[in-house]
Coordinates of C-alpha atoms in Angstrom, one line a residue:
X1 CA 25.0 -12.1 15.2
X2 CA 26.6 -8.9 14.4
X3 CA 29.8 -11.2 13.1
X4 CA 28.4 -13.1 10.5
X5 CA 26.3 -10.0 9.2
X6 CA 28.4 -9.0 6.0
X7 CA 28.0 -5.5 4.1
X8 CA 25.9 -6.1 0.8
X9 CA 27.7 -2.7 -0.5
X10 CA 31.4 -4.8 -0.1
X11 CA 29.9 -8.7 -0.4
X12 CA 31.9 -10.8 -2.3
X13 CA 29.7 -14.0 -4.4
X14 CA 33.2 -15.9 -4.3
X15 CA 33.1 -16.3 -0.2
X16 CA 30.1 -18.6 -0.2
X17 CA 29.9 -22.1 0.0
X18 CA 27.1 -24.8 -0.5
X19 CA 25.7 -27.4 1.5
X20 CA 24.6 -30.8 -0.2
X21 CA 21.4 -31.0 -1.6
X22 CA 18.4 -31.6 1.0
X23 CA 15.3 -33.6 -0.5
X24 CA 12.1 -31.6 0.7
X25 CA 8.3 -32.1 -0.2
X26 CA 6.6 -32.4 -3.3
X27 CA 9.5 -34.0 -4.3
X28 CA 11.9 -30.4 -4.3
X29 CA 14.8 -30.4 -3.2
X30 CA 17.1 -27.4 -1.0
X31 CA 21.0 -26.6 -1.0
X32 CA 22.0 -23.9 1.9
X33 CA 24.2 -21.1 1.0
X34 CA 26.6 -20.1 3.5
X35 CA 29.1 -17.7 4.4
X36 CA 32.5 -19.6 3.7
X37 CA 34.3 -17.5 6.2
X38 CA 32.0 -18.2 9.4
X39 CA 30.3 -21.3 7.9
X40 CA 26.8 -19.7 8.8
X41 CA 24.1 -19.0 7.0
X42 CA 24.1 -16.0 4.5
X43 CA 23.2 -12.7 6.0
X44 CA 23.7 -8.8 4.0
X45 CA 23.2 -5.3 5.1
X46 CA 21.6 -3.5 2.5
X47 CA 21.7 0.4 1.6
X48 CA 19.2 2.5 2.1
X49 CA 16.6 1.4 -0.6
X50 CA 13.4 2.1 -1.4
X51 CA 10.5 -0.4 -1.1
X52 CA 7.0 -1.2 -2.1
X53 CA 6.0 -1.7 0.9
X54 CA 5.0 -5.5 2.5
X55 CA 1.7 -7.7 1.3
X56 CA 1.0 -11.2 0.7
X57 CA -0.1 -12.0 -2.7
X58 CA -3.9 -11.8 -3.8
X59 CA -5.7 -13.7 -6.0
X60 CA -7.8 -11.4 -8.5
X61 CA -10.7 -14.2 -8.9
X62 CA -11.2 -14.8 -5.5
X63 CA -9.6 -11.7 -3.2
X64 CA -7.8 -14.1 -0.8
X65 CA -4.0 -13.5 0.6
X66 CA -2.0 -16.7 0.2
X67 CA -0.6 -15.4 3.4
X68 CA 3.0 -15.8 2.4
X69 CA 4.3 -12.3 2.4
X70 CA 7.1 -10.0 1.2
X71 CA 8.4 -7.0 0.7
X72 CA 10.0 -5.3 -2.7
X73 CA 13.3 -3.5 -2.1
X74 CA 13.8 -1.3 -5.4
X75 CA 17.4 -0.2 -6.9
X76 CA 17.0 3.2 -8.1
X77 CA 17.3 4.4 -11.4
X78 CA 20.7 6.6 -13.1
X79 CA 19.1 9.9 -11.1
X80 CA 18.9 8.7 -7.8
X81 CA 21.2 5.9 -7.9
X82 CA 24.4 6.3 -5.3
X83 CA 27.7 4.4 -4.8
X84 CA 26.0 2.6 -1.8
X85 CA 23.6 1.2 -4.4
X86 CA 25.4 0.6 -7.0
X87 CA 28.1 -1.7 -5.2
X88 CA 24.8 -3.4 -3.7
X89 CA 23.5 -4.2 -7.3
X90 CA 27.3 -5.4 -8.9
X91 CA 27.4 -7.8 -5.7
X92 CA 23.9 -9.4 -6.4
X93 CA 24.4 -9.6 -10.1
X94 CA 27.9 -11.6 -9.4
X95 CA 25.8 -13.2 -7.3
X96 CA 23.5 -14.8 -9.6
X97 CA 26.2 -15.1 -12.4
X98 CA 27.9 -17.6 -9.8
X99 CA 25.1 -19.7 -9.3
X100 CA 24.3 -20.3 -12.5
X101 CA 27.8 -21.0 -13.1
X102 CA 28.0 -23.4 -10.3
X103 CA 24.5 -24.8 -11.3
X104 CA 26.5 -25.7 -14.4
X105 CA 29.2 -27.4 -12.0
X106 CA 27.2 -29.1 -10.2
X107 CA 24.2 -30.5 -12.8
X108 CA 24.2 -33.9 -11.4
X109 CA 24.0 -33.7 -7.8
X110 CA 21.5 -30.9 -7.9
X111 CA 19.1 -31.5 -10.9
X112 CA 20.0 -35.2 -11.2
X113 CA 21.2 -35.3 -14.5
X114 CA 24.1 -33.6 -16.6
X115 CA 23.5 -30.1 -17.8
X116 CA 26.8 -29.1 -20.5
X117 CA 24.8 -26.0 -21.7
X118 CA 24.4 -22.9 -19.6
X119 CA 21.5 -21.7 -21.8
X120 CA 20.0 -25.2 -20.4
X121 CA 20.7 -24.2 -17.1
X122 CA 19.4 -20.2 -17.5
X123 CA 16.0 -21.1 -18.9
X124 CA 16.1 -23.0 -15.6
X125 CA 17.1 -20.7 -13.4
X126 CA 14.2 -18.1 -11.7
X127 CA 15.6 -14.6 -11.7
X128 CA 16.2 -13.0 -8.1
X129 CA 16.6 -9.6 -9.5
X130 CA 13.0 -9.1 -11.1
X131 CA 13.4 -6.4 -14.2
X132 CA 10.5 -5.3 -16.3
X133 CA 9.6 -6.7 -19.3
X134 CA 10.1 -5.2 -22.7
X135 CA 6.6 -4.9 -24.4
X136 CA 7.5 -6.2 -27.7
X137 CA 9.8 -8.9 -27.1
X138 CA 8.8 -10.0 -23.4
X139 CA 12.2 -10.4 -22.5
X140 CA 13.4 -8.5 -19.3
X141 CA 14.7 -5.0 -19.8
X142 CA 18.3 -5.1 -18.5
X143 CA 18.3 -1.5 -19.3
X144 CA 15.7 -0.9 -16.2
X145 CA 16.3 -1.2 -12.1
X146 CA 15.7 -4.6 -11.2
X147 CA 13.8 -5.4 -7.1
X148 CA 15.1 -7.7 -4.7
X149 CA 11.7 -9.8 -3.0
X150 CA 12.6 -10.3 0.4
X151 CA 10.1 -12.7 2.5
X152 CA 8.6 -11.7 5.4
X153 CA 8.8 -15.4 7.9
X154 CA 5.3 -15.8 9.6
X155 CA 4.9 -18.6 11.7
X156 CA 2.0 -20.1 13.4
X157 CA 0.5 -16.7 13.1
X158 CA 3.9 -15.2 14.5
X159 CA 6.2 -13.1 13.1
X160 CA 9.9 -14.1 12.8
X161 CA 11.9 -10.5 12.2
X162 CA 12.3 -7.5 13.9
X163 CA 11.4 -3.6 12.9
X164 CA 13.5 -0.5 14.5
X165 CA 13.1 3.2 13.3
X166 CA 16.0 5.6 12.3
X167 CA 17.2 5.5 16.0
X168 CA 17.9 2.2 16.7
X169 CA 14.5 2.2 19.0
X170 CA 12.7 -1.6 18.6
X171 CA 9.2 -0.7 16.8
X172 CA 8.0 -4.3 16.5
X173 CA 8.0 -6.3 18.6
X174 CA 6.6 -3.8 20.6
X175 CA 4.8 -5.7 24.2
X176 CA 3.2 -2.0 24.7
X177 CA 1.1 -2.0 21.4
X178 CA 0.9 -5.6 20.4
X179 CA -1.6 -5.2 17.2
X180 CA 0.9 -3.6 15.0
X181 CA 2.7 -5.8 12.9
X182 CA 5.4 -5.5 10.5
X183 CA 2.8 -4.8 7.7
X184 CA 2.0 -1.8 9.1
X185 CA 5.6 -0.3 9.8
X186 CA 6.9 -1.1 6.3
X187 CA 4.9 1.5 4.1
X188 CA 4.7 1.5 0.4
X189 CA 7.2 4.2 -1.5
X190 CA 9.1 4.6 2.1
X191 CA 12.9 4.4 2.3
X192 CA 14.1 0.8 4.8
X193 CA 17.2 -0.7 5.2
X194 CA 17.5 -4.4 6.0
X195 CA 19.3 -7.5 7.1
X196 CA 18.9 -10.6 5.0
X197 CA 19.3 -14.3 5.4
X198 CA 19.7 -16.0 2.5
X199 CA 17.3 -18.8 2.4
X200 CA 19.3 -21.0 0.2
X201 CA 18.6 -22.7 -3.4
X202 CA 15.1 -24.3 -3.9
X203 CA 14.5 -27.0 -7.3
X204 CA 11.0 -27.6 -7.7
X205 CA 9.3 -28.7 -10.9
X206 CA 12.5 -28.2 -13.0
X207 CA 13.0 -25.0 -12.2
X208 CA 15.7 -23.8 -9.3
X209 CA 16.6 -20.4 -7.5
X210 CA 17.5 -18.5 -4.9
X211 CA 15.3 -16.8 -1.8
X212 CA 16.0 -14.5 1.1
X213 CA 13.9 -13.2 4.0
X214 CA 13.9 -10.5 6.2
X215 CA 15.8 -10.9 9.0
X216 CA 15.4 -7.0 11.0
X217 CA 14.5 -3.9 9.1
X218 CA 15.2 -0.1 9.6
X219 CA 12.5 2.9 9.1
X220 CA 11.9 6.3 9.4
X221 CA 9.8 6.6 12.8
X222 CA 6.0 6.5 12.1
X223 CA 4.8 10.1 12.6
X224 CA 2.6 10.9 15.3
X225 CA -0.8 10.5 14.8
X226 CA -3.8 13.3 15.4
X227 CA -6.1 10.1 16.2
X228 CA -5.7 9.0 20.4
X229 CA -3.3 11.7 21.2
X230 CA -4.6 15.3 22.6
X231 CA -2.5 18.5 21.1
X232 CA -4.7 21.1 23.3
X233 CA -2.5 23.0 25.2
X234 CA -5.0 24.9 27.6
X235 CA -3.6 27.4 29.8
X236 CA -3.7 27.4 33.6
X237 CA -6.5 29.6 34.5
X238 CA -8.8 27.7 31.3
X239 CA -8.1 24.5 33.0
X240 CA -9.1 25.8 36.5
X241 CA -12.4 27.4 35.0
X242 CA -12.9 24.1 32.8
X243 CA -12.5 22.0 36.5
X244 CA -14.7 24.5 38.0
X245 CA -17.6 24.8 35.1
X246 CA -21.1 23.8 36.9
X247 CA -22.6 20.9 34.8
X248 CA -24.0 21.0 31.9
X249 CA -27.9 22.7 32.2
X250 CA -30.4 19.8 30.5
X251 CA -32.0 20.9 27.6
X252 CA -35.4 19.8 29.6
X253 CA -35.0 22.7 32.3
X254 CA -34.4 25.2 30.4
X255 CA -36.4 26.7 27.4
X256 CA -34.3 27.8 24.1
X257 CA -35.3 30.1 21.8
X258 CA -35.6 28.4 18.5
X259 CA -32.3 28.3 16.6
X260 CA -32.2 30.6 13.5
X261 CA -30.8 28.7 10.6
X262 CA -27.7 30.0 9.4
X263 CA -26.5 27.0 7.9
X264 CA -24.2 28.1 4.9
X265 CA -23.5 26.2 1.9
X266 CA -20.4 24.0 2.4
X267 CA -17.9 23.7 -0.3
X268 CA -16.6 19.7 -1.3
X269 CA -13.5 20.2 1.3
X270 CA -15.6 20.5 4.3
X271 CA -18.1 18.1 4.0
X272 CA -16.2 15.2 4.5
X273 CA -18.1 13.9 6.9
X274 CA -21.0 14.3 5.7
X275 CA -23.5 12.1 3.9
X276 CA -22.2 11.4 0.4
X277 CA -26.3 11.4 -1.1
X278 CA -27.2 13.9 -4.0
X279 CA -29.5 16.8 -2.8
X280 CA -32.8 16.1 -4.4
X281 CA -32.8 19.0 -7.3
X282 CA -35.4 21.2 -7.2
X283 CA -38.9 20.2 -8.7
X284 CA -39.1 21.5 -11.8
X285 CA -42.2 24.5 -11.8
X286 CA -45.4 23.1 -12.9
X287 CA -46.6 25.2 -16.3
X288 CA -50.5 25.5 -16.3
X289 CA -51.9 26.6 -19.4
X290 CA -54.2 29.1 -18.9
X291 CA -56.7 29.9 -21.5
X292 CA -57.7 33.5 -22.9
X293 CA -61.3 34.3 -21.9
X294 CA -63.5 34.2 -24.9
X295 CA -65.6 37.1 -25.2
X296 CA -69.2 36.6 -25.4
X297 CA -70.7 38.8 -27.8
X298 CA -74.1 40.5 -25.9
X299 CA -77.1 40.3 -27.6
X300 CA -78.1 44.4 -28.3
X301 CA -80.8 45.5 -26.1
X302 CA -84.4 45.9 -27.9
X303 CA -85.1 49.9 -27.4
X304 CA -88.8 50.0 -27.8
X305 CA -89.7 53.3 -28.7
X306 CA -92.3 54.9 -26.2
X307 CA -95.2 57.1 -28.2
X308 CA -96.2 60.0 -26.2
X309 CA -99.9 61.2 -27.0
X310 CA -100.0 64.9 -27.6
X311 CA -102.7 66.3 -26.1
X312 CA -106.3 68.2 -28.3
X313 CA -107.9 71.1 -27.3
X314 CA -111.6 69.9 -27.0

């Protein structure tokens, strides 16, 4: 395979050739690109890109994948744009000018009918370099970097591509941990190199373009994760003591003293695993109203005057 891969950076959009039209369903149609000087299909080495990572799309009204998925490979900006990237861009934008060109040629055979004009044939056409779109006049900003959509080929519920890291070591597929999945090895705002196969011209509902999908990709190894893998390093005489610990005493035979409570306050970085309810504030104190005594006024005491009888001399 290595033979027919060609180098996007030095790809040439004059050394292709086309296959005659192929009627498919829903009354589409298909041409095959190929490369004129193996007569293969298509394939390019990219650059080192960054990517958006790989999803299927969802639709907002329903939260369902349509299960056809892809990955976004993004041409950087004027700061972080090299030569590598730059080539890669010119070679794809030929690209596209040379279809549309030869969608011109060919009108007839490939939309049925005679096309003279190529503004006809580029309201037609469906961009494969996706650029954003200018707020006020909606028309793509050629002035931004555009992203390639590469497909990501699942069939039957297997997946048709390969995944190495920065090594050359095959991440997926990987017989030793057979749940991980492309999805999971091409992360969003990570750096991948890939190899493409062009997936030819589509014309569906009188509109045409071009598709690739993703034929092996290259990432940075996954990092190792804390989760599963034990980073204790105990030293020889722990281990030995650990080996030779008597079991654990039940809680049954023995009686503990009552555990003081030192529990702390624990700030929002620590109690991550904690619940996530409110504390119950404080009830708020309870105001009684109590009332001044009222003085009661005592009635004044009666003196009765006691007459003492002097006593006569006979």
């Amino acid at each position: 395979m290595a033979d027919t891969i060609v180098d996007g950076t030095l790809f040439n959009a004059e050394n292709i050739r086309y296959t005659s039209p192929k009627a498919g369903g829903s009354g589409g149609k298909s041409v095959n690109i190929l490369n004129k000087a193996t007569n293969t299909g298509l394939r390019l080495s990219t650059p080192l890109m960054l990517t958006w990572g790989a999803a299927d799309y969802v639709d907002a009204s329903t939260g369902k994948g349509n299960g056809k998925y892809e990955m976004s490979l993004v041409f950087p900006n004027d700061e972080y744009k090299d030569d590598d990237t730059t080539s890669f861009l010119t070679n794809m934008q030929n690209l596209e000018k040379k279809i549309k060109a030869d969608a011109l040629t060919n009108s007839k055979e490939w939309f049925g009918k005679i096309h003279k004009n190529a503004e006809v044939v580029d309201a037609l056409y469906s961009p494969m370099l996706k650029y954003t779109k200018d707020k006020n006049t909606g028309e793509a900003d050629m002035s931004k970097s555009p992203l390639l959509k590469v497909k990501i080929p699942l069939w039957d519920g297997v997946w048709k591509c390969e995944v190495y890291d920065e090594d050359g070591a095959k991440l997926f597929p990987n017989p030793s941990n057979p749940t991980v999945s492309p999805l999971d090895l091409i992360q969003k705002g990570s750096q991948v190199a890939v190899i493409m196969q062009c997936g030819g011209l589509w014309f569906a509902n009188g509109k045409f373009g071009i598709t690739w999908k993703l034929v092996q990709a290259m990432v940075q190894k996954p990092k190792t994760s804390l989760v599963g893998h034990c980073f204790i390093k105990l030293k020889s005489t722990d281990k030995e003591k650990l080996k030779k610990a008597p079991a654990p005493i039940e809680e049954a035979d023995v009686d503990f003293p009552e555990p003081t409570n030192t529990a702390v306050e624990e700030s929002d970085e620590e109690s991550d695993d904690e619940d996530d309810e409110e504390t119950a504030p404080a009830p708020a104190p309870v105001v009684v109203k109590v009332e001044a005594p009222v003085a009661v006024q005592e009635e004044p005491k009666k003196v009765v005057k006691k007459v003492v009888k002097k006593k006569t001399d006979a």
